[in-house]
PDB file of C-alpha atoms in Angstrom:
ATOM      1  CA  UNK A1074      68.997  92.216  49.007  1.00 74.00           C
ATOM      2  CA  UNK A1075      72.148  90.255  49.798  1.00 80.00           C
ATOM      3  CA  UNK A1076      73.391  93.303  51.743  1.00 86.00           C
ATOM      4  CA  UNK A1077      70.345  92.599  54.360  1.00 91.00           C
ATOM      5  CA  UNK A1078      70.455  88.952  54.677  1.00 90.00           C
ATOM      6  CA  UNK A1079      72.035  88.044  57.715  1.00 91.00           C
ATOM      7  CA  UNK A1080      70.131  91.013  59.310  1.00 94.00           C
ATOM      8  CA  UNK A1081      67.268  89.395  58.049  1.00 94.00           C
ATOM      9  CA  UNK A1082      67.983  85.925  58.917  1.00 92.00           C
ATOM     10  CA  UNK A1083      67.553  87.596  62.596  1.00 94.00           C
ATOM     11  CA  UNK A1084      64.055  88.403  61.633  1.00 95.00           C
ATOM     12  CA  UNK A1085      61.719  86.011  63.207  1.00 93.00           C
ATOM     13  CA  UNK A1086      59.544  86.353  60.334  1.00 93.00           C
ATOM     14  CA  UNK A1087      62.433  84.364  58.457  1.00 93.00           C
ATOM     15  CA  UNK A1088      62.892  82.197  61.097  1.00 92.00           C
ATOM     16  CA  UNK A1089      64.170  78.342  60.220  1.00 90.00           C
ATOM     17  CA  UNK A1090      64.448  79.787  56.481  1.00 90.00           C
ATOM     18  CA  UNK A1091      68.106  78.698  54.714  1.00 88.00           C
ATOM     19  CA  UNK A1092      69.872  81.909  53.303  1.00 87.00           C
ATOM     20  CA  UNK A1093      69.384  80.712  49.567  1.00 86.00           C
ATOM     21  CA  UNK A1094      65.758  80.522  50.374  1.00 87.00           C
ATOM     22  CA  UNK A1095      65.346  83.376  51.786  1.00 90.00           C
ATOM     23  CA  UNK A1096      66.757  85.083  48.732  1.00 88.00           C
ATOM     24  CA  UNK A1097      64.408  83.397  46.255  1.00 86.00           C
ATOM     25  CA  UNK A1098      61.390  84.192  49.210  1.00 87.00           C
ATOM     26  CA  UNK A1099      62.305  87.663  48.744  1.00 89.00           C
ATOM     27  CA  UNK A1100      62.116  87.802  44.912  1.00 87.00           C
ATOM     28  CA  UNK A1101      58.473  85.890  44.931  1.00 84.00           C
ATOM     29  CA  UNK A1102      56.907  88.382  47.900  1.00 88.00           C
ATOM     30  CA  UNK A1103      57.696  91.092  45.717  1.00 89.00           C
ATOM     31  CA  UNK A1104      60.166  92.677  49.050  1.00 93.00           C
ATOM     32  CA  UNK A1105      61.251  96.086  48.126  1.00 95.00           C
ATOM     33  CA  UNK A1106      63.091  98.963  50.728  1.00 96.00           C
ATOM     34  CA  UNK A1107      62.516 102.440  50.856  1.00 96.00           C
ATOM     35  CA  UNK A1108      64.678 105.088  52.912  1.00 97.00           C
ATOM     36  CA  UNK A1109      62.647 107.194  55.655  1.00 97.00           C
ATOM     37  CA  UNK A1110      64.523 110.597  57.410  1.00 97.00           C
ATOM     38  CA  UNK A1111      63.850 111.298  60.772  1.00 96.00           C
ATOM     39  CA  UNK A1112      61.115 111.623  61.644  1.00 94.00           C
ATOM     40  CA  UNK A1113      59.170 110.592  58.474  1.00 96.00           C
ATOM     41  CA  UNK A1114      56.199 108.940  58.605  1.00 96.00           C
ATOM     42  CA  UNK A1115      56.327 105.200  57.430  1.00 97.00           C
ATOM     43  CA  UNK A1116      52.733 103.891  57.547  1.00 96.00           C
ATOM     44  CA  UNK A1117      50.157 106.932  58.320  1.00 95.00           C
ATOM     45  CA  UNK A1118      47.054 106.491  60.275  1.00 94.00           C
ATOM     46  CA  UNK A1119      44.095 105.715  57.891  1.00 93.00           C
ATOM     47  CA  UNK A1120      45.948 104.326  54.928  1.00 93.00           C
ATOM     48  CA  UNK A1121      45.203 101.155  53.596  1.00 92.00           C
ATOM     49  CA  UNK A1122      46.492  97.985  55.683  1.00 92.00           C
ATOM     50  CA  UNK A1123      48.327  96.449  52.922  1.00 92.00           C
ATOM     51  CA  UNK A1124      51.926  95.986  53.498  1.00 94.00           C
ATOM     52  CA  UNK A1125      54.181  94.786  56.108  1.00 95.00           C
ATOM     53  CA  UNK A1126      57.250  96.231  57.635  1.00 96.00           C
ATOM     54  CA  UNK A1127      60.300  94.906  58.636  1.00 97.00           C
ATOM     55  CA  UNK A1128      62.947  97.564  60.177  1.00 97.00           C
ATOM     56  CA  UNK A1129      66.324  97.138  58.612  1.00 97.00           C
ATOM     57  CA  UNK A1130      68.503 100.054  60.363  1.00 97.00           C
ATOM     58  CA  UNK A1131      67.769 102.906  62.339  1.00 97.00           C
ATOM     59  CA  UNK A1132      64.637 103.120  64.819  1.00 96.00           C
ATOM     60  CA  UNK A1133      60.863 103.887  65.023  1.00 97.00           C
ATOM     61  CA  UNK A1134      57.507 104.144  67.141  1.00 95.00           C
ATOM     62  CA  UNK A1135      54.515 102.903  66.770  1.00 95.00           C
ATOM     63  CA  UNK A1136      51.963 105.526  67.859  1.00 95.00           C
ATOM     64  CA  UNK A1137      48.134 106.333  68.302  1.00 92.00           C
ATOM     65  CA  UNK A1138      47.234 110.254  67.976  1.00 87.00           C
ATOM     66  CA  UNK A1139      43.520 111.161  69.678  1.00 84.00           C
ATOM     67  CA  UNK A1140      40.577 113.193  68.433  1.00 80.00           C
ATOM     68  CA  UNK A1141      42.888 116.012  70.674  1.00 82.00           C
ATOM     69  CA  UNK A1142      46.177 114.992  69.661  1.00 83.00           C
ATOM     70  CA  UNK A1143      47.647 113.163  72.852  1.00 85.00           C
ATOM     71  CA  UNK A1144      49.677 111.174  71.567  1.00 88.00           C
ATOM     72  CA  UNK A1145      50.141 107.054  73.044  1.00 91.00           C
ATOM     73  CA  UNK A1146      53.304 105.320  72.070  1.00 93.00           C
ATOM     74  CA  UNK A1147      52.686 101.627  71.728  1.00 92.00           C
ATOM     75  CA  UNK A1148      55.590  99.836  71.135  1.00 92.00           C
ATOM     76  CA  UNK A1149      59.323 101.147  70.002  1.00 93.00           C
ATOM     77  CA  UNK A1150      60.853  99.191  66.716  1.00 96.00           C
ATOM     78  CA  UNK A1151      64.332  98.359  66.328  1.00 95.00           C
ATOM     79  CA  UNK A1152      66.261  96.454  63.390  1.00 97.00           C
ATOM     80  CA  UNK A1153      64.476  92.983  62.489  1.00 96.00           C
ATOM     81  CA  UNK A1154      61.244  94.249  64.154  1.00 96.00           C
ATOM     82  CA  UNK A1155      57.924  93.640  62.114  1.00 96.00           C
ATOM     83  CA  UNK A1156      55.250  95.766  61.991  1.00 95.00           C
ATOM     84  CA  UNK A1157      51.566  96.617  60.631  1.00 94.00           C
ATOM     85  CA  UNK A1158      51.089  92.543  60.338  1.00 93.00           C
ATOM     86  CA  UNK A1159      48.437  92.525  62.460  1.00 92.00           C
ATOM     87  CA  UNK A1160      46.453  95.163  60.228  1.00 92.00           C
ATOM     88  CA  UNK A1161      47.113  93.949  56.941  1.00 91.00           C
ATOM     89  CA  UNK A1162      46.591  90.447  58.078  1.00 89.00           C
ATOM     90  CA  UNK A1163      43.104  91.129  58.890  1.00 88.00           C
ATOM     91  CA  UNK A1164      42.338  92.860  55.787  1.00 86.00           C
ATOM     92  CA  UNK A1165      41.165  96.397  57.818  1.00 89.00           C
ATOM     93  CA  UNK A1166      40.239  99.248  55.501  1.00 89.00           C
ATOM     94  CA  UNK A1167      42.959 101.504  57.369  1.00 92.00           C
ATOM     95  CA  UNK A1168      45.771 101.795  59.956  1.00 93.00           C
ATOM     96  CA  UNK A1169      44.454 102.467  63.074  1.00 93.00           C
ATOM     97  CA  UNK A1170      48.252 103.935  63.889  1.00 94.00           C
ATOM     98  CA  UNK A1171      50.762 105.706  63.010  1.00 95.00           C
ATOM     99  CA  UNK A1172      54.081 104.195  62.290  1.00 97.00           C
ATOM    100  CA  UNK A1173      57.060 107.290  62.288  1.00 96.00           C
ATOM    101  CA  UNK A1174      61.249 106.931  62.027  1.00 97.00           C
ATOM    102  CA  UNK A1175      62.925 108.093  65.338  1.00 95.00           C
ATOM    103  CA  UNK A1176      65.793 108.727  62.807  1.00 95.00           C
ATOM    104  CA  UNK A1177      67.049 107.693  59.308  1.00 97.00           C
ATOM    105  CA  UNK A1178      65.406 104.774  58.237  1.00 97.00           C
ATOM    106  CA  UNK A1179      65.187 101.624  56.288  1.00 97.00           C
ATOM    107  CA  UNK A1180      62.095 100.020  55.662  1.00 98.00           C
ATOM    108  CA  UNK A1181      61.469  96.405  53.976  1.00 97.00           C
ATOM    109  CA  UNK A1182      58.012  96.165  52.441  1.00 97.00           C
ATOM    110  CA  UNK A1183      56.105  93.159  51.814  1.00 94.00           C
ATOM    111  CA  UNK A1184      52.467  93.079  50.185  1.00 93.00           C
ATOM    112  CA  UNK A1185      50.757  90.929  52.917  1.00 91.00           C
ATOM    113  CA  UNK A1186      48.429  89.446  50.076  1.00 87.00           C
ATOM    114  CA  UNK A1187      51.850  87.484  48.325  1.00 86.00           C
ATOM    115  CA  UNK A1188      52.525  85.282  52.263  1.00 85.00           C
ATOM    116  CA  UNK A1189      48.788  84.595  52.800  1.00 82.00           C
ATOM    117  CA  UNK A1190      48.289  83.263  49.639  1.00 76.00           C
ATOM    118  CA  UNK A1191      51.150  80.567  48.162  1.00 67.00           C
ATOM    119  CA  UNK A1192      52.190  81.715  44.824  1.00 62.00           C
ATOM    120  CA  UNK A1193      52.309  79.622  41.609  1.00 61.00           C
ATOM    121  CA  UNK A1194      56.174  78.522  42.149  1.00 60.00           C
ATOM    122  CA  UNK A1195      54.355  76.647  45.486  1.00 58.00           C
ATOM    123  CA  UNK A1196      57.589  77.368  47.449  1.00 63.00           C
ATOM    124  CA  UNK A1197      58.092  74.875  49.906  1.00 67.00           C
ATOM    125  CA  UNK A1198      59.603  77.565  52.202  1.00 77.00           C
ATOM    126  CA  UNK A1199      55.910  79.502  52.495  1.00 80.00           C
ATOM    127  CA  UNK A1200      54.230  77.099  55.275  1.00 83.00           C
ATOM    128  CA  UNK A1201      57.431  77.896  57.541  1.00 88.00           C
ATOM    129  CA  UNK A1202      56.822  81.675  56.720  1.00 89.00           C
ATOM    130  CA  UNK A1203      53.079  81.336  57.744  1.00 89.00           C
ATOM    131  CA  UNK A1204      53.799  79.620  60.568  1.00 91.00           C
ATOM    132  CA  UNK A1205      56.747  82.145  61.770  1.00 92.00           C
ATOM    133  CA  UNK A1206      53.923  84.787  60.870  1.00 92.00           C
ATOM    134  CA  UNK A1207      51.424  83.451  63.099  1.00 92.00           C
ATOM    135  CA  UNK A1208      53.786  82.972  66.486  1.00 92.00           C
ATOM    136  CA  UNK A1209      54.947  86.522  65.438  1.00 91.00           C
ATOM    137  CA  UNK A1210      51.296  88.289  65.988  1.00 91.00           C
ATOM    138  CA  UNK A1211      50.559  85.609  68.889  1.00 92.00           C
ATOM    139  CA  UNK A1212      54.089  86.910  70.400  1.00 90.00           C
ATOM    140  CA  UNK A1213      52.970  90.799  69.523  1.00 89.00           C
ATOM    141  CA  UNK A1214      49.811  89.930  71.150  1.00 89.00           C
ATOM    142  CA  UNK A1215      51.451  89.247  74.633  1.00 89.00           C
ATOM    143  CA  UNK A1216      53.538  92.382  74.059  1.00 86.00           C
ATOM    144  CA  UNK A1217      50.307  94.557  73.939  1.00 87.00           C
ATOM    145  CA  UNK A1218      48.823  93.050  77.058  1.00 90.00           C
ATOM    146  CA  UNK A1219      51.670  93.833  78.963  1.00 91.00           C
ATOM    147  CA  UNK A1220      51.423  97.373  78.000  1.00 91.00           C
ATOM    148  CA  UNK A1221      47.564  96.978  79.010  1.00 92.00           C
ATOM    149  CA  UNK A1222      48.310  95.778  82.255  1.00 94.00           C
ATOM    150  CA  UNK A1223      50.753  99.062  82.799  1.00 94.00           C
ATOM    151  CA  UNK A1224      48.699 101.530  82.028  1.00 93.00           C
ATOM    152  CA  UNK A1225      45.602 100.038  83.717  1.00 94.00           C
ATOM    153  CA  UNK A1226      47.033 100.758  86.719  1.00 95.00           C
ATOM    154  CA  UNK A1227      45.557 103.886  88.666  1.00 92.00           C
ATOM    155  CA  UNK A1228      48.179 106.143  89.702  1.00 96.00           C
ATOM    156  CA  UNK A1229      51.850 107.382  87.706  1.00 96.00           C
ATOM    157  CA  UNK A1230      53.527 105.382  90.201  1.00 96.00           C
ATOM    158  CA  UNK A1231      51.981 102.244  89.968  1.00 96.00           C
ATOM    159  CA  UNK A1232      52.049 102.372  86.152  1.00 97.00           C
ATOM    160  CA  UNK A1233      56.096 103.712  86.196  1.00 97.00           C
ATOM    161  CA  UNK A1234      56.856 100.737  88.856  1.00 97.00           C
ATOM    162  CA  UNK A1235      54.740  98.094  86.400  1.00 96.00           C
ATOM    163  CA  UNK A1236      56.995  99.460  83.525  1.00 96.00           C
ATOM    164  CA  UNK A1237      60.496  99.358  85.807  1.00 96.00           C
ATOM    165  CA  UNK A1238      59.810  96.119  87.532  1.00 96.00           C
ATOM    166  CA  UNK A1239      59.377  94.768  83.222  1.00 94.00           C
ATOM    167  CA  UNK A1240      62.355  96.124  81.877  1.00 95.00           C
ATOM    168  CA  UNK A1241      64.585  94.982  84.880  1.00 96.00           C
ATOM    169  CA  UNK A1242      62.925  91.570  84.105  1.00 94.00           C
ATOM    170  CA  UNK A1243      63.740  91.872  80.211  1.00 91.00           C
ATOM    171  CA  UNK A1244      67.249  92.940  81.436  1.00 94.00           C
ATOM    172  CA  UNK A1245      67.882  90.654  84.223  1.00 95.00           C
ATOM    173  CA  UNK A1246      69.385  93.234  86.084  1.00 95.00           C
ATOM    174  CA  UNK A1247      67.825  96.172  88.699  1.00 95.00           C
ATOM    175  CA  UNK A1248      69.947  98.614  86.641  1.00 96.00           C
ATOM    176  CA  UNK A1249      68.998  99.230  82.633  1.00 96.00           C
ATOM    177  CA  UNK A1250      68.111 101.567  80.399  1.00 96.00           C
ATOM    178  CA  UNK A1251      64.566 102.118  78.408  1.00 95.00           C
ATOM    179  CA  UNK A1252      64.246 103.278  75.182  1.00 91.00           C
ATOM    180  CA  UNK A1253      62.568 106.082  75.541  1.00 93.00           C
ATOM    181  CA  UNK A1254      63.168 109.660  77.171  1.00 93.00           C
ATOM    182  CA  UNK A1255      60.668 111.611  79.370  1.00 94.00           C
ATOM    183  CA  UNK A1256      58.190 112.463  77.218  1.00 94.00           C
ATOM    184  CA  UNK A1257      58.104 109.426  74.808  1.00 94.00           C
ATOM    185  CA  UNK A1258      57.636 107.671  78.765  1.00 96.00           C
ATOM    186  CA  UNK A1259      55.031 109.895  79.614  1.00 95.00           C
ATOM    187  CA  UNK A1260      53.259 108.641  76.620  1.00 94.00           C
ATOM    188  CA  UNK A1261      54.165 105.496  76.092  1.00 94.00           C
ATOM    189  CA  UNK A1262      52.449 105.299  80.105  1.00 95.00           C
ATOM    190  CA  UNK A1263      49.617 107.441  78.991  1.00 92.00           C
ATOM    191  CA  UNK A1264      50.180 110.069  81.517  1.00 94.00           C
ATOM    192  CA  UNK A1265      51.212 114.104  82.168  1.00 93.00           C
ATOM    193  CA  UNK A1266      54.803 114.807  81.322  1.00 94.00           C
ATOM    194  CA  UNK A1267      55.345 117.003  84.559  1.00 95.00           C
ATOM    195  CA  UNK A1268      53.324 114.735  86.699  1.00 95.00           C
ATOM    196  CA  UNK A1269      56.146 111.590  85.292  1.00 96.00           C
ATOM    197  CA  UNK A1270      58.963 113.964  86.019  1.00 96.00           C
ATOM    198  CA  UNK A1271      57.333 114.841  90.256  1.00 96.00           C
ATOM    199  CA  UNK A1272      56.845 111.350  90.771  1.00 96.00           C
ATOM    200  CA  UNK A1273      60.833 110.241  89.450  1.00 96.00           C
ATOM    201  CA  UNK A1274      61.471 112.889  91.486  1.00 96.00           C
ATOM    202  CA  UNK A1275      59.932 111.892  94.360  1.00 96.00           C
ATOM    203  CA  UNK A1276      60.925 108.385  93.985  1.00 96.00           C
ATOM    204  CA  UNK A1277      64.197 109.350  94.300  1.00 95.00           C
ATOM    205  CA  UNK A1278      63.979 110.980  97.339  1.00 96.00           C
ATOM    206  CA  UNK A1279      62.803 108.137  98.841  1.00 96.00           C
ATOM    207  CA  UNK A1280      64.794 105.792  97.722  1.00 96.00           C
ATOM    208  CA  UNK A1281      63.258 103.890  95.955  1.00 96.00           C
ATOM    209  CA  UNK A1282      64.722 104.340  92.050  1.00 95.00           C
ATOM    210  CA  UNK A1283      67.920 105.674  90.912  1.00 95.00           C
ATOM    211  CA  UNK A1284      67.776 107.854  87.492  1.00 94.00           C
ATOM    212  CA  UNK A1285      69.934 109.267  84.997  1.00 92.00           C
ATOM    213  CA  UNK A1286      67.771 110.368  81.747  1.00 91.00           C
ATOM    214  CA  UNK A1287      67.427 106.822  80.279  1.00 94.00           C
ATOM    215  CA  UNK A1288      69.125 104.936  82.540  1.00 96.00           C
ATOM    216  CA  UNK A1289      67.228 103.415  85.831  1.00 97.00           C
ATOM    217  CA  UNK A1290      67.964 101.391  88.935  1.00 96.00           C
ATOM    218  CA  UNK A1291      66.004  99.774  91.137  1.00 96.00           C
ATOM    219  CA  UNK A1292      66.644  99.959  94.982  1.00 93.00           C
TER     220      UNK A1292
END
């Protein structure tokens, strides 16, 4: 665990937690890592909400698959990112998405049930870690209603300028680049992969966006 610890010290889970605590944290939760290739699945759709992840290297999606497999991308993970706390936290029978690597992986694993309920030891470092837990999932919760408020919008454009106009705000510049390519965009915006690619197109005719695969301005 040592070899993680001042990657997870940037956790926010861990936040305000002293490196020898988070050590002895780690040993009472029971934290154990597994190794995922690309494009393994990490948590599947439908299997118990139990544990909860925390991304050590590599990167991953969180995704919802339809009754006609179209596929949604919620949210992209990167290293220190949590994940399925929401779903294990409310004690649902199953994952509700699917959780897959976007390359190799590692995963850290903690049983949900050991931070909800304070262990025998009474570690005086668990009330921070409940607290960090709960501005975590109000945090993810603001994350999901921007996403909401993209793809409510009617038309590609509007939901593709909702989605620019956020990451040049994240990046506090017009030019960036998003994490994802053209069809990861077209479904992380819930819309047709050639209709995404006409209206880029046309955007860029009209000056309005600049484009080169992940990288974006706005004009």
């Amino acid at each position: 665990m040592k070899k993680y610890l001042k990657l997870l010290q940037r956790c926010p889970l861990f936040a305000q937690i002293g490196a020898d605590d988070l050590l002895r944290m780690l040993g009472c939760l029971g934290a154990k890592i597994e190794v995922f290739d690309k494009k393994y699945t990490i948590f599947a759709e439908g299997s118990p909400a139990k544990y909860i992840g925390i991304l050590l290297s590599g990167t991953a999606q969180v995704v919802r698959i339809d009754y006609y497999g179209n596929r949604s991308i919620l949210t992209e993970l990167e290293p220190t990112d949590v994940f399925g706390e929401a779903f294990a936290c409310a004690e649902v029978p199953a994952i509700p998405v699917t959780v897959i690597a976007n390359e190799p992986s590692e995963v850290m694993l903690i049983d949900c049930s050991h931070i909800l309920h304070t262990c025998s030891n009474h570690c005086g470092f668990h009330q921070q870690l409940i607290f960090n837990l709960m501005k975590d999932l109000a945090n993810k919760t603001l994350i999901f209603h921007q996403k909401a408020e993209i793809t409510s919008k009617r038309s590609t454009r509007e939901k593709l300028m909702a989605y620019l106009m956020l990451q040049a705000q994240k990046a506090g510049s017009n030019s960036f680049e998003i994490p994802f390519d053209r069809q990861e965009l077209a479904d992380y915006l819930e819309v047709d992969r050639s209709g995404l690619s006409a209206e880029i197109s046309r955007m860029r005719r009209e000056g309005i966006i600049e484009s080169d695969k992940k990288r974006f301005t706005l004009l």
